[in-house]
């Protein structure tokens, strides 16, 4: 036992470069005498790396929390003005809505989403739901195909309410409608990182939080591209399909910067989300102030009020066994608490608020220099 | 909160002052914005600058000469200029690049092949419990001196704090399965 502690003492000093001459001599004899000793030293080196890793990760996490607290305590004072503006907007929207309501909707019954819910639960008709959605599972899916799907969704969306509000033949404007299933998404985070690369643009899928500064693009003398991220290396092949980023055990040494740049595009999490099948979202776009409620027994979420729900996405974010729901309308994000079974006001939140909300960021692409490495 | 108070609190294990440092971020943001960066770059840089500052204070290397804001600003500036140099200069030398690389952004860590082993070690660390976990983190990651650890964790002196550290390492090592280590290597 004591012997072991002595060895640890020696190793600790060695790793911290604190050995005096006598100790160094003893250390060297140990190395020569006992082949297991050097293995033990190497293991302790790893142990120290693990302790450092853990320390750094937990410090970063704490810093994120402090930053979040700071932001919460220092919300811009102009919020009051915003509220008034929003109120004016809502009033305008409400009057427009009221006009439309009177014009088109003389015999609307004013459906209650809860009582009349079952009437509108119909079959799912839009074909695009069956499209290639599960990006995570099909890693070799061709991007072109996906883009088409995306385009299709956008086109259909732009055709107006008919796409968004499916099965609405029996419903009238201003009643309750169902949010298209394609816009109810499930995000599991963290997830497998994926990429596509055409030689000029590297698209990275699966983590919108990827720090730009920790990414490095390397190129070997044989023309292979390698992505360095957090001291790990990933080979990137040129093809227009989406592939998993696979760590290579080899490490590279970086020689010099070459005259080449790569455009890096960290893609939105929406692209690596799957359809969420166990939640139905109903929209009651009345002229109330925006609110929501969950109806747990029916696995339903009801969104009400005057927001532009034609651009809405609902997400469930699964992270460390915890599910959080979000509503995203363009760049506005709202957290939805699934315990709220009574109408609860929708409150816009800062998309940079925390690591959860930051997942929903849409990021600009950035340029990376390429470095020669071997 | 004044700079001095923030530092004193940190040394006593109270991190509540860190939050107040974010008020300096605006300055960095506007500077980064003027220098070809965006808000995101600024946030990343600033977060790292606070991390460096924190570690400096804890290891006793922080010299209280200028304001913390100046210190943070200079770290961000240096990092950003290095980054810009990397982006712009075509005659960039390897040395400079490596300097940046080994700076605050990326600690010189082990190469990818040890990832699994390090992952296993961090799992074992979770099982270790207190005070060992905090003590090892303070000594090995934050490089807090044994004297400071002794006073923080109520050990008689630096020597007994060090003995405790070694025993914690022994316990951590003892809890690890040699078979698994062999496999992960």
Coordinates of C-alpha atoms in Angstrom, one line a residue:
Chain A
X1 CA 0.0 0.0 0.0
X2 CA 2.7 2.5 1.1
X3 CA 4.8 1.3 -1.8
X4 CA 2.0 2.0 -4.2
X5 CA 1.4 5.5 -2.7
X6 CA 5.2 6.2 -3.2
X7 CA 4.9 5.2 -6.8
X8 CA 1.9 7.5 -7.3
X9 CA 3.8 10.3 -5.6
X10 CA 6.7 9.7 -8.0
X11 CA 4.4 9.5 -11.1
X12 CA 2.6 12.7 -10.0
X13 CA 5.8 14.6 -9.7
X14 CA 7.0 13.2 -13.0
X15 CA 3.9 14.3 -14.8
X16 CA 4.1 17.7 -13.3
X17 CA 7.9 17.8 -14.0
X18 CA 8.7 18.3 -10.4
X19 CA 11.2 15.5 -9.9
X20 CA 14.4 16.4 -8.2
X21 CA 17.7 14.8 -9.4
X22 CA 17.5 11.9 -6.9
X23 CA 13.9 11.2 -7.6
X24 CA 14.5 11.3 -11.3
X25 CA 17.3 8.7 -10.9
X26 CA 15.0 6.5 -8.9
X27 CA 12.2 7.0 -11.5
X28 CA 14.6 5.9 -14.3
X29 CA 15.6 2.8 -12.4
X30 CA 12.0 1.9 -11.9
X31 CA 11.4 2.3 -15.6
X32 CA 14.3 -0.1 -16.4
X33 CA 13.5 -2.6 -13.7
X34 CA 9.7 -2.9 -14.1
X35 CA 8.1 -2.9 -17.6
X36 CA 4.7 -2.4 -15.9
X37 CA 5.9 0.8 -14.3
X38 CA 6.0 2.7 -17.5
X39 CA 2.5 1.3 -18.4
X40 CA 1.3 2.7 -15.1
X41 CA 2.8 6.1 -15.8
X42 CA 1.1 6.2 -19.2
X43 CA -2.2 5.2 -17.5
X44 CA -1.8 8.0 -15.0
X45 CA -1.2 10.4 -17.9
X46 CA -4.5 9.4 -19.2
X47 CA -6.1 9.7 -15.8
X48 CA -4.8 13.2 -15.6
X49 CA -6.2 13.9 -19.1
X50 CA -9.5 12.6 -17.9
X51 CA -9.5 14.8 -14.8
X52 CA -8.7 17.8 -16.9
X53 CA -11.3 17.0 -19.4
X54 CA -13.9 16.6 -16.8
X55 CA -12.8 19.8 -15.0
X56 CA -12.9 21.8 -18.2
X57 CA -16.3 20.4 -19.3
X58 CA -17.9 21.1 -15.9
X59 CA -16.4 24.6 -15.8
X60 CA -17.7 25.4 -19.3
X61 CA -21.1 24.2 -18.2
X62 CA -21.1 26.4 -15.2
X63 CA -20.0 29.3 -17.3
X64 CA -22.9 28.8 -19.6
X65 CA -25.2 28.9 -16.6
X66 CA -23.7 32.1 -15.3
X67 CA -24.0 33.6 -18.7
X68 CA -27.6 32.6 -18.9
X69 CA -28.3 34.1 -15.5
X70 CA -26.6 37.2 -16.5
X71 CA -28.7 37.5 -19.6
X72 CA -31.9 36.9 -17.7
X73 CA -31.1 39.5 -15.2
X74 CA -30.1 42.0 -17.9
X75 CA -32.9 41.8 -20.3
X76 CA -33.0 44.9 -22.6
X77 CA -35.1 47.6 -21.1
X78 CA -36.8 48.2 -24.4
X79 CA -39.0 45.3 -23.9
X80 CA -41.8 47.6 -22.9
X81 CA -41.7 49.2 -26.3
X82 CA -41.8 45.8 -27.9
X83 CA -44.8 44.8 -26.0
X84 CA -46.7 47.9 -27.2
X85 CA -45.6 47.2 -30.8
X86 CA -46.7 43.6 -30.5
X87 CA -50.0 44.8 -29.1
X88 CA -50.5 47.1 -32.1
X89 CA -49.6 44.3 -34.5
X90 CA -52.0 42.0 -32.8
X91 CA -54.7 44.5 -32.9
X92 CA -54.2 45.0 -36.6
X93 CA -54.1 41.3 -37.2
X94 CA -57.1 40.8 -35.1
X95 CA -59.2 43.3 -37.0
X96 CA -58.1 41.8 -40.3
X97 CA -59.0 38.5 -39.0
X98 CA -62.3 39.7 -37.8
X99 CA -63.1 41.1 -41.3
X100 CA -62.2 37.8 -42.9
X101 CA -64.2 35.9 -40.3
X102 CA -67.3 37.9 -41.0
X103 CA -66.9 37.7 -44.8
X104 CA -66.2 34.0 -45.2
X105 CA -67.5 32.4 -42.2
X106 CA -71.0 33.3 -41.4
X107 CA -72.0 30.0 -39.9
X108 CA -68.9 29.2 -38.0
X109 CA -69.7 27.5 -34.8
X110 CA -66.7 28.7 -32.9
X111 CA -65.4 25.2 -32.3
X112 CA -63.8 24.4 -29.0
X113 CA -60.6 22.6 -29.6
X114 CA -61.1 20.2 -26.8
X115 CA -64.8 19.3 -27.1
X116 CA -64.7 19.0 -30.8
X117 CA -61.3 17.6 -31.1
X118 CA -62.3 14.1 -32.3
X119 CA -64.2 15.4 -35.3
X120 CA -61.2 16.7 -36.9
X121 CA -58.9 13.8 -36.3
X122 CA -58.9 12.4 -39.8
X123 CA -56.6 10.4 -41.9
X124 CA -53.3 11.8 -42.8
X125 CA -53.4 12.7 -46.4
X126 CA -50.3 14.7 -47.4
X127 CA -47.9 12.5 -49.3
X128 CA -44.8 14.2 -48.1
X129 CA -45.0 12.7 -44.7
X130 CA -44.0 9.4 -46.1
X131 CA -40.9 11.0 -47.6
X132 CA -37.4 10.4 -46.6
X133 CA -37.3 11.9 -43.3
X134 CA -35.2 9.9 -41.0
X135 CA -31.9 11.3 -41.9
X136 CA -30.2 9.8 -39.0
X137 CA -31.0 6.2 -40.0
X138 CA -30.2 6.5 -43.6
X139 CA -26.8 7.8 -43.7
X140 CA -26.1 7.4 -47.3
X141 CA -29.2 9.2 -48.5
X142 CA -28.5 11.4 -51.5
X143 CA -28.7 15.0 -50.7
X144 CA -30.2 16.0 -54.0
X145 CA -33.2 14.0 -53.1
X146 CA -33.5 15.6 -49.8
X147 CA -33.3 19.1 -51.2
X148 CA -36.2 18.2 -53.4
X149 CA -38.2 17.1 -50.5
X150 CA -37.4 20.3 -48.7
X151 CA -38.3 22.3 -51.8
X152 CA -41.5 20.3 -52.0
X153 CA -42.4 21.1 -48.5
X154 CA -41.6 24.8 -49.1
X155 CA -43.6 24.9 -52.3
X156 CA -46.5 23.2 -50.7
X157 CA -46.3 25.4 -47.7
X158 CA -46.3 28.4 -50.0
X159 CA -49.4 27.3 -51.7
X160 CA -51.1 28.4 -48.6
X161 CA -53.0 27.0 -45.8
X162 CA -54.0 23.8 -47.5
X163 CA -50.7 22.2 -46.9
X164 CA -50.3 23.3 -43.4
X165 CA -53.8 22.6 -42.3
X166 CA -54.4 19.1 -43.5
X167 CA -57.8 17.5 -43.3
X168 CA -59.4 20.8 -43.1
X169 CA -62.1 20.2 -45.6
X170 CA -64.7 20.3 -42.9
X171 CA -63.2 23.2 -41.1
X172 CA -63.4 26.8 -41.9
X173 CA -60.9 29.5 -41.5
X174 CA -60.7 30.6 -38.0
X175 CA -61.6 27.2 -36.6
X176 CA -59.4 24.5 -35.4
X177 CA -56.9 23.0 -37.8
X178 CA -54.2 20.4 -37.5
X179 CA -50.6 21.3 -38.0
X180 CA -49.0 19.3 -40.7
X181 CA -47.2 16.3 -39.4
X182 CA -44.0 17.3 -41.2
X183 CA -43.8 20.3 -38.9
X184 CA -43.9 18.3 -35.7
X185 CA -40.3 17.1 -35.2
X186 CA -38.4 15.0 -32.8
X187 CA -34.8 16.0 -32.0
X188 CA -32.5 13.7 -30.2
X189 CA -29.4 15.5 -29.0
X190 CA -26.6 14.9 -29.0
X191 CA -26.6 13.0 -32.2
X192 CA -24.3 11.4 -34.7
X193 CA -22.4 14.1 -36.6
X194 CA -22.8 13.9 -40.4
X195 CA -21.3 15.7 -43.3
X196 CA -21.5 16.2 -47.0
X197 CA -18.6 17.6 -49.0
X198 CA -18.4 18.7 -52.6
X199 CA -14.8 19.8 -52.5
X200 CA -15.7 23.5 -51.8
X201 CA -18.4 23.4 -49.2
X202 CA -18.5 21.2 -46.1
X203 CA -21.9 20.8 -44.7
X204 CA -22.0 19.6 -41.1
X205 CA -25.2 18.0 -39.7
X206 CA -26.3 17.1 -36.3
X207 CA -24.9 19.8 -34.0
X208 CA -25.7 23.5 -34.5
X209 CA -23.5 24.2 -31.4
X210 CA -20.3 23.2 -33.1
X211 CA -17.8 26.0 -32.2
X212 CA -16.4 27.4 -35.4
X213 CA -13.0 28.1 -33.9
X214 CA -12.5 24.5 -32.9
X215 CA -12.8 23.2 -36.4
X216 CA -9.8 22.8 -38.7
X217 CA -9.7 21.6 -42.3
X218 CA -6.6 19.6 -43.2
X219 CA -5.4 18.2 -46.4
X220 CA -2.9 15.5 -46.8
X221 CA -0.3 15.3 -49.6
X222 CA -2.4 12.7 -51.3
X223 CA -5.3 15.2 -51.4
X224 CA -7.4 13.6 -48.7
X225 CA -9.3 16.1 -46.6
X226 CA -9.4 15.7 -42.9
X227 CA -11.5 17.6 -40.4
X228 CA -10.0 18.2 -37.0
X229 CA -12.4 18.9 -34.2
X230 CA -11.5 18.9 -30.5
X231 CA -8.3 17.1 -31.2
X232 CA -10.1 14.3 -33.0
X233 CA -9.6 13.6 -36.7
X234 CA -12.3 12.8 -39.2
X235 CA -11.7 11.8 -42.8
X236 CA -14.0 13.7 -45.2
X237 CA -14.7 12.2 -48.6
X238 CA -16.0 14.1 -51.5
X239 CA -19.5 13.1 -52.4
X240 CA -22.9 14.6 -52.5
X241 CA -24.4 12.2 -50.0
X242 CA -24.6 12.6 -46.3
X243 CA -22.2 10.4 -44.3
X244 CA -21.4 9.8 -40.7
X245 CA -18.3 11.6 -39.5
X246 CA -16.1 8.8 -38.4
X247 CA -13.2 9.3 -36.2
X248 CA -9.9 8.0 -37.4
X249 CA -7.4 6.7 -34.9
X250 CA -4.5 8.2 -36.8
X251 CA -3.4 11.7 -35.8
X252 CA -2.0 14.3 -38.1
X253 CA 0.7 16.9 -37.8
X254 CA 0.0 20.2 -39.4
X255 CA 2.6 21.6 -41.7
X256 CA 1.5 24.8 -43.2
X257 CA -1.4 26.8 -44.5
X258 CA -2.1 26.4 -48.1
X259 CA -3.8 28.6 -50.6
X260 CA -7.2 27.0 -50.3
X261 CA -10.4 27.7 -48.4
X262 CA -13.4 25.7 -47.6
X263 CA -16.8 27.0 -46.9
X264 CA -18.2 25.4 -43.8
X265 CA -21.9 25.3 -43.3
X266 CA -23.3 24.1 -39.9
X267 CA -26.8 23.0 -40.8
X268 CA -29.9 23.6 -38.9
X269 CA -31.1 20.9 -36.5
X270 CA -34.4 20.7 -38.4
X271 CA -32.5 18.8 -41.1
X272 CA -31.5 16.0 -38.8
X273 CA -34.8 15.8 -37.0
X274 CA -37.4 13.1 -37.4
X275 CA -41.2 13.3 -37.5
X276 CA -42.6 13.1 -34.0
X277 CA -45.4 10.7 -34.2
X278 CA -46.9 10.7 -30.7
X279 CA -48.1 14.3 -30.7
X280 CA -50.8 16.0 -32.5
X281 CA -50.8 19.7 -32.8
X282 CA -54.0 21.6 -33.2
X283 CA -54.2 25.2 -34.2
X284 CA -56.9 27.5 -33.1
X285 CA -56.0 30.8 -34.7
X286 CA -58.4 32.9 -32.9
X287 CA -57.7 36.5 -32.0
X288 CA -56.6 35.8 -28.4
X289 CA -53.1 36.6 -27.3
X290 CA -50.9 33.6 -28.2
X291 CA -51.2 30.7 -25.8
X292 CA -50.9 27.0 -25.6
X293 CA -52.0 24.0 -23.6
X294 CA -51.3 20.3 -23.6
X295 CA -54.0 17.7 -23.5
X296 CA -52.1 14.8 -22.1
X297 CA -54.6 12.1 -22.4
X298 CA -55.0 12.7 -26.1
X299 CA -51.3 13.5 -26.7
X300 CA -52.3 16.8 -28.1
X301 CA -51.0 20.3 -28.0
X302 CA -53.3 23.2 -28.8
X303 CA -51.8 26.4 -30.0
X304 CA -54.1 29.4 -30.0
X305 CA -54.0 33.0 -30.7
X306 CA -52.8 35.2 -33.4
X307 CA -49.4 34.1 -34.5
X308 CA -48.4 33.1 -38.0
X309 CA -48.8 29.4 -37.4
X310 CA -48.3 28.7 -41.1
X311 CA -44.6 29.0 -40.4
X312 CA -44.7 27.1 -37.2
X313 CA -42.7 24.1 -36.3
X314 CA -43.1 22.1 -33.0
X315 CA -40.2 20.3 -31.7
X316 CA -39.6 17.8 -28.9
X317 CA -36.0 17.9 -27.8
X318 CA -34.7 14.8 -26.1
X319 CA -31.6 15.4 -24.1
X320 CA -30.3 13.3 -21.3
X321 CA -33.6 11.6 -20.7
X322 CA -35.4 14.9 -20.6
X323 CA -37.9 16.0 -23.1
X324 CA -38.5 19.7 -23.7
X325 CA -41.0 21.0 -26.2
X326 CA -40.5 24.1 -28.4
X327 CA -42.5 26.1 -30.9
X328 CA -40.5 27.8 -33.5
X329 CA -41.9 30.4 -35.9
X330 CA -39.2 31.7 -38.2
X331 CA -36.6 33.0 -35.8
X332 CA -38.9 33.2 -32.8
X333 CA -38.7 30.4 -30.2
X334 CA -41.1 29.6 -27.5
X335 CA -40.6 26.9 -24.8
X336 CA -43.7 24.7 -24.2
X337 CA -44.0 23.1 -20.8
X338 CA -45.9 19.8 -21.3
X339 CA -47.2 20.1 -17.7
X340 CA -49.3 23.0 -18.7
X341 CA -52.8 21.6 -19.2
X342 CA -54.5 25.0 -18.9
X343 CA -54.0 27.8 -21.4
X344 CA -50.6 29.3 -20.9
X345 CA -49.3 32.4 -22.5
X346 CA -46.6 31.8 -25.2
X347 CA -43.6 33.8 -24.3
X348 CA -40.9 34.4 -26.8
X349 CA -37.4 33.5 -25.6
X350 CA -34.0 34.4 -26.6
X351 CA -32.6 31.8 -29.0
X352 CA -29.2 32.2 -27.4
X353 CA -30.5 31.8 -23.9
X354 CA -29.0 28.4 -23.2
X355 CA -27.5 25.4 -24.8
X356 CA -31.0 24.0 -25.4
X357 CA -32.3 27.0 -27.2
X358 CA -29.1 27.5 -29.1
X359 CA -29.7 24.1 -30.8
X360 CA -32.4 25.9 -32.8
X361 CA -30.1 28.5 -34.2
X362 CA -29.7 29.0 -37.9
X363 CA -26.0 29.7 -38.5
X364 CA -24.3 31.6 -41.2
X365 CA -21.6 29.7 -43.1
X366 CA -18.0 30.5 -42.5
X367 CA -14.7 30.1 -44.3
X368 CA -11.9 27.9 -43.1
X369 CA -8.4 27.9 -44.3
X370 CA -7.0 24.5 -45.4
X371 CA -3.8 23.3 -43.8
X372 CA -1.4 20.8 -45.2
X373 CA -0.9 17.9 -42.9
X374 CA 0.5 14.4 -42.7
Chain B
X1 CA -19.1 43.9 -7.7
X2 CA -15.6 45.1 -7.7
X3 CA -12.7 43.3 -9.4
X4 CA -11.0 42.6 -6.1
X5 CA -14.1 41.1 -4.6
X6 CA -14.6 38.8 -7.6
X7 CA -11.1 37.5 -7.3
X8 CA -11.3 37.0 -3.6
X9 CA -14.6 35.2 -3.8
X10 CA -13.2 32.9 -6.6
X11 CA -10.3 32.0 -4.4
X12 CA -12.7 31.1 -1.6
X13 CA -14.6 28.8 -4.0
X14 CA -17.4 31.3 -4.6
X15 CA -18.1 31.6 -8.3
X16 CA -21.0 34.0 -8.1
X17 CA -18.7 36.9 -9.3
X18 CA -18.2 35.3 -12.6
X19 CA -21.6 36.3 -13.8
X20 CA -20.7 39.9 -13.4
X21 CA -17.9 39.6 -15.8
X22 CA -20.3 39.2 -18.7
X23 CA -21.0 42.9 -18.6
X24 CA -17.7 43.3 -20.4
X25 CA -18.7 41.2 -23.3
X26 CA -20.3 44.1 -25.1
X27 CA -17.0 45.7 -25.5
X28 CA -15.5 42.5 -27.0
X29 CA -18.5 42.1 -29.3
X30 CA -18.3 45.5 -30.8
X31 CA -14.5 45.1 -31.3
X32 CA -14.9 41.7 -32.9
X33 CA -17.7 43.0 -35.1
X34 CA -15.5 45.7 -36.4
X35 CA -12.8 43.1 -37.1
X36 CA -14.5 40.7 -39.4
X37 CA -16.1 38.6 -36.8
X38 CA -19.6 38.0 -35.6
X39 CA -21.5 37.8 -32.3
X40 CA -21.0 34.1 -32.1
X41 CA -17.2 34.4 -32.5
X42 CA -17.3 37.0 -29.8
X43 CA -19.3 34.8 -27.4
X44 CA -16.9 31.9 -27.9
X45 CA -13.9 34.0 -27.4
X46 CA -15.2 35.7 -24.3
X47 CA -16.3 32.4 -22.8
X48 CA -12.8 31.1 -23.3
X49 CA -11.2 34.3 -21.9
X50 CA -13.2 33.9 -18.7
X51 CA -12.0 30.3 -18.5
X52 CA -8.4 31.3 -18.8
X53 CA -8.9 34.1 -16.2
X54 CA -10.6 31.6 -13.8
X55 CA -7.8 29.1 -14.1
X56 CA -5.1 31.8 -13.7
X57 CA -6.8 33.0 -10.5
X58 CA -7.2 29.5 -9.1
X59 CA -3.6 28.5 -9.8
X60 CA -2.3 31.7 -8.2
X61 CA -0.8 33.0 -11.5
X62 CA -3.1 35.9 -11.9
X63 CA -1.4 39.1 -11.2
X64 CA -3.8 41.8 -10.2
X65 CA -2.2 44.7 -12.1
X66 CA -4.9 45.9 -14.5
X67 CA -8.7 45.6 -14.5
X68 CA -10.2 42.2 -15.2
X69 CA -12.0 43.7 -18.2
X70 CA -8.6 44.8 -19.7
X71 CA -7.2 41.4 -19.1
X72 CA -10.2 39.6 -20.7
X73 CA -10.1 42.1 -23.6
X74 CA -6.4 41.4 -24.2
X75 CA -7.0 37.7 -24.3
X76 CA -9.8 38.0 -26.7
X77 CA -7.9 40.4 -28.9
X78 CA -4.8 38.2 -29.0
X79 CA -6.8 35.1 -29.8
X80 CA -8.8 36.9 -32.5
X81 CA -5.8 38.4 -34.1
X82 CA -4.2 35.0 -34.3
X83 CA -7.3 33.7 -35.8
X84 CA -7.5 36.5 -38.4
X85 CA -3.8 36.0 -39.2
X86 CA -4.5 32.3 -39.8
X87 CA -7.3 33.3 -42.1
X88 CA -5.5 36.0 -44.0
X89 CA -1.8 35.4 -44.1
X90 CA -0.7 33.2 -46.8
X91 CA 2.8 32.9 -45.4
X92 CA 1.6 31.6 -42.2
X93 CA 4.2 29.5 -40.4
X94 CA 3.5 26.2 -38.7
X95 CA 4.9 27.6 -35.5
X96 CA 2.4 30.4 -35.2
X97 CA -0.4 28.0 -36.0
X98 CA 0.7 25.6 -33.4
X99 CA 0.9 28.4 -30.9
X100 CA -2.6 29.3 -31.5
X101 CA -3.7 25.7 -31.5
X102 CA -2.1 25.1 -28.1
X103 CA -3.5 28.2 -26.7
X104 CA -6.6 28.5 -24.7
X105 CA -8.8 27.1 -27.4
X106 CA -7.6 23.6 -27.5
X107 CA -5.6 22.2 -24.7
X108 CA -3.0 19.8 -25.9
X109 CA -5.0 16.7 -25.4
X110 CA -4.3 13.1 -26.2
X111 CA -4.9 12.1 -29.8
X112 CA -8.1 10.4 -30.8
X113 CA -7.0 6.9 -30.1
X114 CA -7.2 7.4 -26.3
X115 CA -10.7 8.9 -26.4
X116 CA -12.3 5.7 -25.2
X117 CA -9.9 5.3 -22.3
X118 CA -10.4 8.9 -21.3
X119 CA -14.2 8.4 -21.5
X120 CA -13.9 5.4 -19.2
X121 CA -11.8 7.4 -16.7
X122 CA -14.3 10.2 -16.6
X123 CA -17.0 7.6 -15.8
X124 CA -14.8 6.3 -12.9
X125 CA -14.3 9.8 -11.7
X126 CA -18.1 10.2 -11.3
X127 CA -18.1 7.2 -9.0
X128 CA -15.3 8.5 -6.9
X129 CA -17.4 10.9 -4.7
X130 CA -16.3 13.8 -2.6
X131 CA -14.0 15.2 -1.5
X132 CA -11.8 13.3 -3.9
X133 CA -13.5 14.5 -7.0
X134 CA -13.2 18.2 -6.2
X135 CA -9.7 17.8 -4.7
X136 CA -8.3 16.1 -7.9
X137 CA -10.0 18.6 -10.1
X138 CA -8.6 21.5 -8.0
X139 CA -5.1 20.1 -8.0
X140 CA -4.8 18.6 -11.5
X141 CA -7.1 20.7 -13.6
X142 CA -7.0 24.1 -11.9
X143 CA -3.5 23.6 -10.6
X144 CA -4.4 25.0 -7.2
X145 CA -1.5 24.9 -4.8
X146 CA -1.5 22.2 -2.1
X147 CA -1.3 25.0 0.5
X148 CA -4.5 26.6 -0.9
X149 CA -6.2 23.2 -1.1
X150 CA -5.3 22.5 2.5
X151 CA -7.0 25.7 3.7
X152 CA -10.0 25.2 1.5
X153 CA -10.6 21.6 2.5
X154 CA -9.4 21.9 6.1
X155 CA -6.3 19.8 6.0
X156 CA -3.6 20.4 8.5
X157 CA -1.1 21.5 6.0
X158 CA 0.1 21.2 2.4
X159 CA 1.7 17.8 3.1
X160 CA -1.5 16.2 4.4
X161 CA -3.5 17.7 1.5
X162 CA -1.0 16.1 -0.8
X163 CA -1.2 12.7 0.9
X164 CA -5.0 13.0 0.5
X165 CA -4.6 13.7 -3.2
X166 CA -2.4 10.6 -3.6
X167 CA -4.9 8.5 -1.8
X168 CA -7.6 9.8 -4.0
X169 CA -5.6 8.9 -7.1
X170 CA -4.9 5.5 -5.6
X171 CA -8.6 4.9 -5.0
X172 CA -9.5 6.1 -8.5
X173 CA -6.9 3.8 -10.0
X174 CA -8.0 0.9 -7.8
X175 CA -11.5 1.2 -9.0
X176 CA -10.5 0.8 -12.6
X177 CA -10.7 -2.6 -14.2
X178 CA -7.4 -3.7 -15.7
X179 CA -9.1 -5.8 -18.3
X180 CA -11.1 -2.8 -19.6
X181 CA -8.1 -0.6 -19.6
X182 CA -6.2 -3.2 -21.7
X183 CA -9.1 -3.3 -24.1
X184 CA -9.4 0.5 -24.4
X185 CA -5.7 1.2 -24.9

